[in-house]
Coordinates of C-alpha atoms and ligand atoms in Angstrom, one line a residue:
M1 CA -46.6 -139.3 40.0
Q2 CA -48.0 -137.2 37.2
P3 CA -45.5 -136.6 34.4
I4 CA -46.4 -133.2 33.0
D5 CA -44.5 -130.3 31.6
K6 CA -45.0 -127.1 29.8
Q7 CA -42.1 -127.9 27.4
S8 CA -40.9 -131.2 26.1
D9 CA -40.8 -133.3 29.3
I10 CA -43.1 -135.9 27.8
I11 CA -42.9 -139.7 28.4
P12 CA -42.3 -141.5 25.1
S13 CA -44.0 -144.7 24.4
V14 CA -40.8 -146.7 25.1
T15 CA -38.0 -145.2 27.0
I16 CA -34.6 -146.8 27.4
V17 CA -32.9 -145.3 30.5
D18 CA -29.7 -147.3 30.4
A19 CA -27.8 -144.6 32.2
M20 CA -30.1 -145.2 35.2
I21 CA -29.0 -148.8 35.7
S22 CA -25.4 -148.1 35.0
D23 CA -25.4 -146.2 38.3
S24 CA -24.8 -148.6 41.2
A25 CA -27.7 -147.1 43.1
G26 CA -29.9 -147.8 40.1
G27 CA -31.1 -144.2 39.7
S28 CA -30.1 -140.9 38.3
A29 CA -28.6 -140.3 35.0
S30 CA -26.9 -137.3 33.7
N31 CA -27.9 -135.7 30.5
G32 CA -24.7 -133.9 30.2
T33 CA -26.0 -130.6 31.3
D34 CA -24.0 -127.7 30.0
E35 CA -23.5 -124.8 32.4
N36 CA -23.3 -122.2 29.6
T37 CA -26.4 -123.5 27.9
C38 CA -28.2 -123.2 31.2
L39 CA -27.2 -119.6 31.7
Q40 CA -28.1 -118.5 28.2
N41 CA -31.4 -120.2 27.7
I42 CA -33.1 -120.5 31.1
D43 CA -34.8 -117.9 33.2
F44 CA -36.1 -119.9 36.1
R45 CA -38.9 -117.4 36.8
Q46 CA -40.3 -118.2 33.3
Y47 CA -39.7 -121.9 33.4
L48 CA -40.7 -122.9 37.0
T49 CA -44.3 -122.5 38.0
A50 CA -45.2 -120.2 40.9
A51 CA -46.2 -123.2 42.9
E52 CA -42.8 -124.8 42.3
I53 CA -40.9 -121.7 43.2
K54 CA -43.0 -121.2 46.3
A55 CA -42.3 -124.8 47.4
I56 CA -38.6 -124.5 46.7
E57 CA -38.4 -121.3 48.7
H58 CA -40.2 -123.0 51.6
D59 CA -37.6 -125.8 51.5
V60 CA -34.8 -123.2 51.6
T61 CA -36.3 -121.8 54.7
I62 CA -36.7 -125.3 56.3
M63 CA -33.1 -126.4 55.3
G64 CA -31.5 -123.1 56.3
S65 CA -29.6 -122.4 53.1
R66 CA -30.2 -122.4 49.4
E67 CA -27.4 -125.0 48.8
A68 CA -28.8 -127.4 51.3
A69 CA -32.2 -127.3 49.7
G70 CA -31.0 -129.0 46.5
I71 CA -32.4 -132.4 46.9
E72 CA -35.8 -131.1 48.2
A73 CA -36.0 -128.7 45.3
L74 CA -35.4 -131.5 42.8
K75 CA -38.1 -133.5 44.5
V76 CA -40.5 -130.6 44.2
V77 CA -40.0 -130.3 40.5
Q78 CA -40.0 -134.0 39.9
Q79 CA -43.3 -134.3 41.8
H80 CA -44.9 -131.9 39.4
R81 CA -43.2 -133.1 36.1
G82 CA -42.3 -136.7 36.7
W83 CA -38.6 -136.3 36.1
I84 CA -35.8 -133.8 36.0
S85 CA -34.9 -132.6 32.5
D86 CA -31.7 -130.6 31.8
H87 CA -33.9 -127.5 31.6
S88 CA -35.5 -128.3 34.9
L89 CA -32.1 -128.9 36.5
C90 CA -30.8 -125.6 35.2
A91 CA -33.8 -123.7 36.3
I92 CA -33.6 -125.2 39.8
A93 CA -29.9 -124.4 40.0
Q94 CA -30.6 -120.8 39.1
C95 CA -33.4 -120.6 41.6
L96 CA -31.1 -121.9 44.3
E97 CA -28.2 -119.7 43.1
I98 CA -25.9 -122.7 42.8
S99 CA -24.1 -124.1 39.8
S100 CA -25.9 -126.7 37.6
A101 CA -22.8 -128.9 38.0
Q102 CA -23.3 -128.9 41.8
L103 CA -27.0 -129.7 41.5
E104 CA -26.2 -132.4 38.9
G105 CA -24.0 -134.0 41.5
V106 CA -26.9 -134.1 44.0
A107 CA -29.3 -135.5 41.4
T108 CA -26.8 -138.2 40.3
F109 CA -26.1 -139.3 43.9
Y110 CA -29.8 -139.6 44.8
N111 CA -31.3 -142.6 43.1
L112 CA -34.9 -141.5 43.4
I113 CA -34.3 -138.5 41.2
Y114 CA -34.9 -139.4 37.6
R115 CA -32.9 -137.7 34.9
Q116 CA -34.7 -139.5 32.1
P117 CA -38.5 -139.9 31.6
V118 CA -40.0 -142.7 33.6
G119 CA -43.4 -144.4 33.7
H120 CA -46.3 -143.7 36.1
Y121 CA -45.1 -146.5 38.3
V122 CA -41.3 -146.9 38.9
I123 CA -40.4 -150.3 40.1
H124 CA -37.2 -150.4 42.2
L125 CA -36.3 -154.1 42.6
C126 CA -33.8 -154.9 45.3
D127 CA -30.8 -156.7 43.9
S128 CA -28.7 -156.9 47.1
I129 CA -27.6 -160.1 48.8
S130 CA -30.5 -161.1 51.0
C131 CA -33.0 -160.8 48.2
H132 CA -30.7 -162.7 45.9
L133 CA -30.7 -165.5 48.4
C134 CA -34.5 -165.5 48.7
G135 CA -35.8 -165.6 45.2
Y136 CA -34.7 -162.4 43.4
D137 CA -34.1 -164.2 40.2
D138 CA -37.7 -165.5 40.0
I139 CA -39.1 -162.1 40.9
L140 CA -37.0 -160.4 38.2
H141 CA -38.0 -163.0 35.6
T142 CA -41.7 -162.6 36.5
I143 CA -41.6 -158.9 36.2
K144 CA -39.7 -159.0 32.9
Q145 CA -42.1 -161.6 31.5
H146 CA -45.3 -159.9 32.7
L147 CA -44.4 -156.4 31.6
G148 CA -42.2 -157.3 28.6
I149 CA -39.4 -154.9 29.6
E150 CA -35.8 -155.2 30.8
Y151 CA -34.0 -153.2 33.4
G152 CA -34.0 -149.5 32.4
Q153 CA -37.0 -149.7 30.2
T154 CA -40.6 -148.4 30.3
T155 CA -43.6 -150.2 29.1
A156 CA -45.1 -149.0 25.8
D157 CA -48.2 -147.6 27.6
G158 CA -45.9 -145.5 29.9
E159 CA -47.2 -147.2 33.0
F160 CA -44.2 -149.1 34.4
T161 CA -40.4 -148.5 34.5
L162 CA -38.1 -151.2 35.9
L163 CA -35.0 -150.3 37.8
S164 CA -32.6 -152.1 40.1
N165 CA -32.0 -150.9 43.6
A166 CA -29.6 -151.5 46.4
C167 CA -30.9 -152.8 49.7
L168 CA -34.3 -151.4 50.6
G169 CA -34.1 -152.3 54.3
N170 CA -36.5 -155.1 54.2
C171 CA -33.9 -157.9 54.3
D172 CA -35.8 -159.9 56.9
K173 CA -38.7 -160.1 54.5
S174 CA -36.9 -160.4 51.2
P175 CA -37.3 -160.5 48.3
A176 CA -38.4 -156.9 48.2
M177 CA -39.2 -154.1 45.9
M178 CA -40.5 -150.5 46.0
I179 CA -43.0 -149.0 43.5
N180 CA -43.0 -145.3 43.7
D181 CA -42.9 -144.7 47.5
H182 CA -44.6 -148.0 48.5
H183 CA -42.6 -151.0 49.8
Y184 CA -43.5 -154.6 49.0
H185 CA -41.8 -157.5 50.7
S186 CA -41.9 -161.3 51.0
L187 CA -42.6 -161.4 47.3
T188 CA -43.6 -164.4 45.3
S189 CA -44.1 -164.7 41.6
S190 CA -47.9 -164.8 42.1
S191 CA -47.9 -161.9 44.5
V192 CA -45.9 -159.8 42.1
V193 CA -48.3 -160.5 39.3
A194 CA -51.2 -159.6 41.5
I195 CA -49.5 -156.3 42.5
L196 CA -48.8 -155.4 38.9
N197 CA -52.2 -156.2 37.8
G198 CA -53.7 -154.1 40.5
L199 CA -51.6 -151.1 39.6
S200 CA -52.4 -151.6 36.0
Q201 CA -56.0 -151.0 37.1
H202 CA -54.7 -148.1 39.1
V203 CA -55.7 -149.9 42.3
E204 CA -53.3 -148.4 44.8
P205 CA -52.2 -150.5 47.7
A206 CA -53.7 -149.6 51.1
D207 CA -50.7 -150.7 53.1
D208 CA -47.3 -152.2 52.9
R209 CA -47.4 -155.9 52.2
Ligands
FES1 S1 -31.2 -157.2 50.5 FE1 -33.1 -156.8 49.6 S2 -34.1 -155.6 51.1 FE2 -32.1 -155.8 51.9

């Protein structure tokens, strides 16, 4: 994930994303996008890059309708910019010819769409029942201690954001977490520290473990 933007979508040194963890899925937060503001201030052709528009139009073709391409379009822009700002959401909605409120609903429902800035690595720690029974508390404590952040916060260097997540589907190998799109399971405090230290050195995992 490479947080970039041609406007103000920049990761601050420490970001509190409380709204993210207030959502039961642990993800998206609304910035209170105003439909009228969108219509007055955003021209998606000026705001979105040619590559983003091309990718969105490709997804529209694949999905069969502009409305159905909402989640894929959000993913496209997030992949380029790291998160979905209000301006990004409005521009995407215009591109798809749907209302920003409708797209906001999609973004809020899908917990891997970030409506606030996040770090380079986003940790989704499973807080569902199997993981709770198999050491979740120790893993959470280790992550908080090692990174010095709480749920919904990003480290000062912009590297890690910590979020809670519902079941990740690795219940037979709990406790589990996902960092960006990589799953980790059978976690111990020492393995978590090793994983975080590796990622701090930008050593990407070769396989699920
Ligand atoms: S309960 Fe944690 S992966 Fe299912």
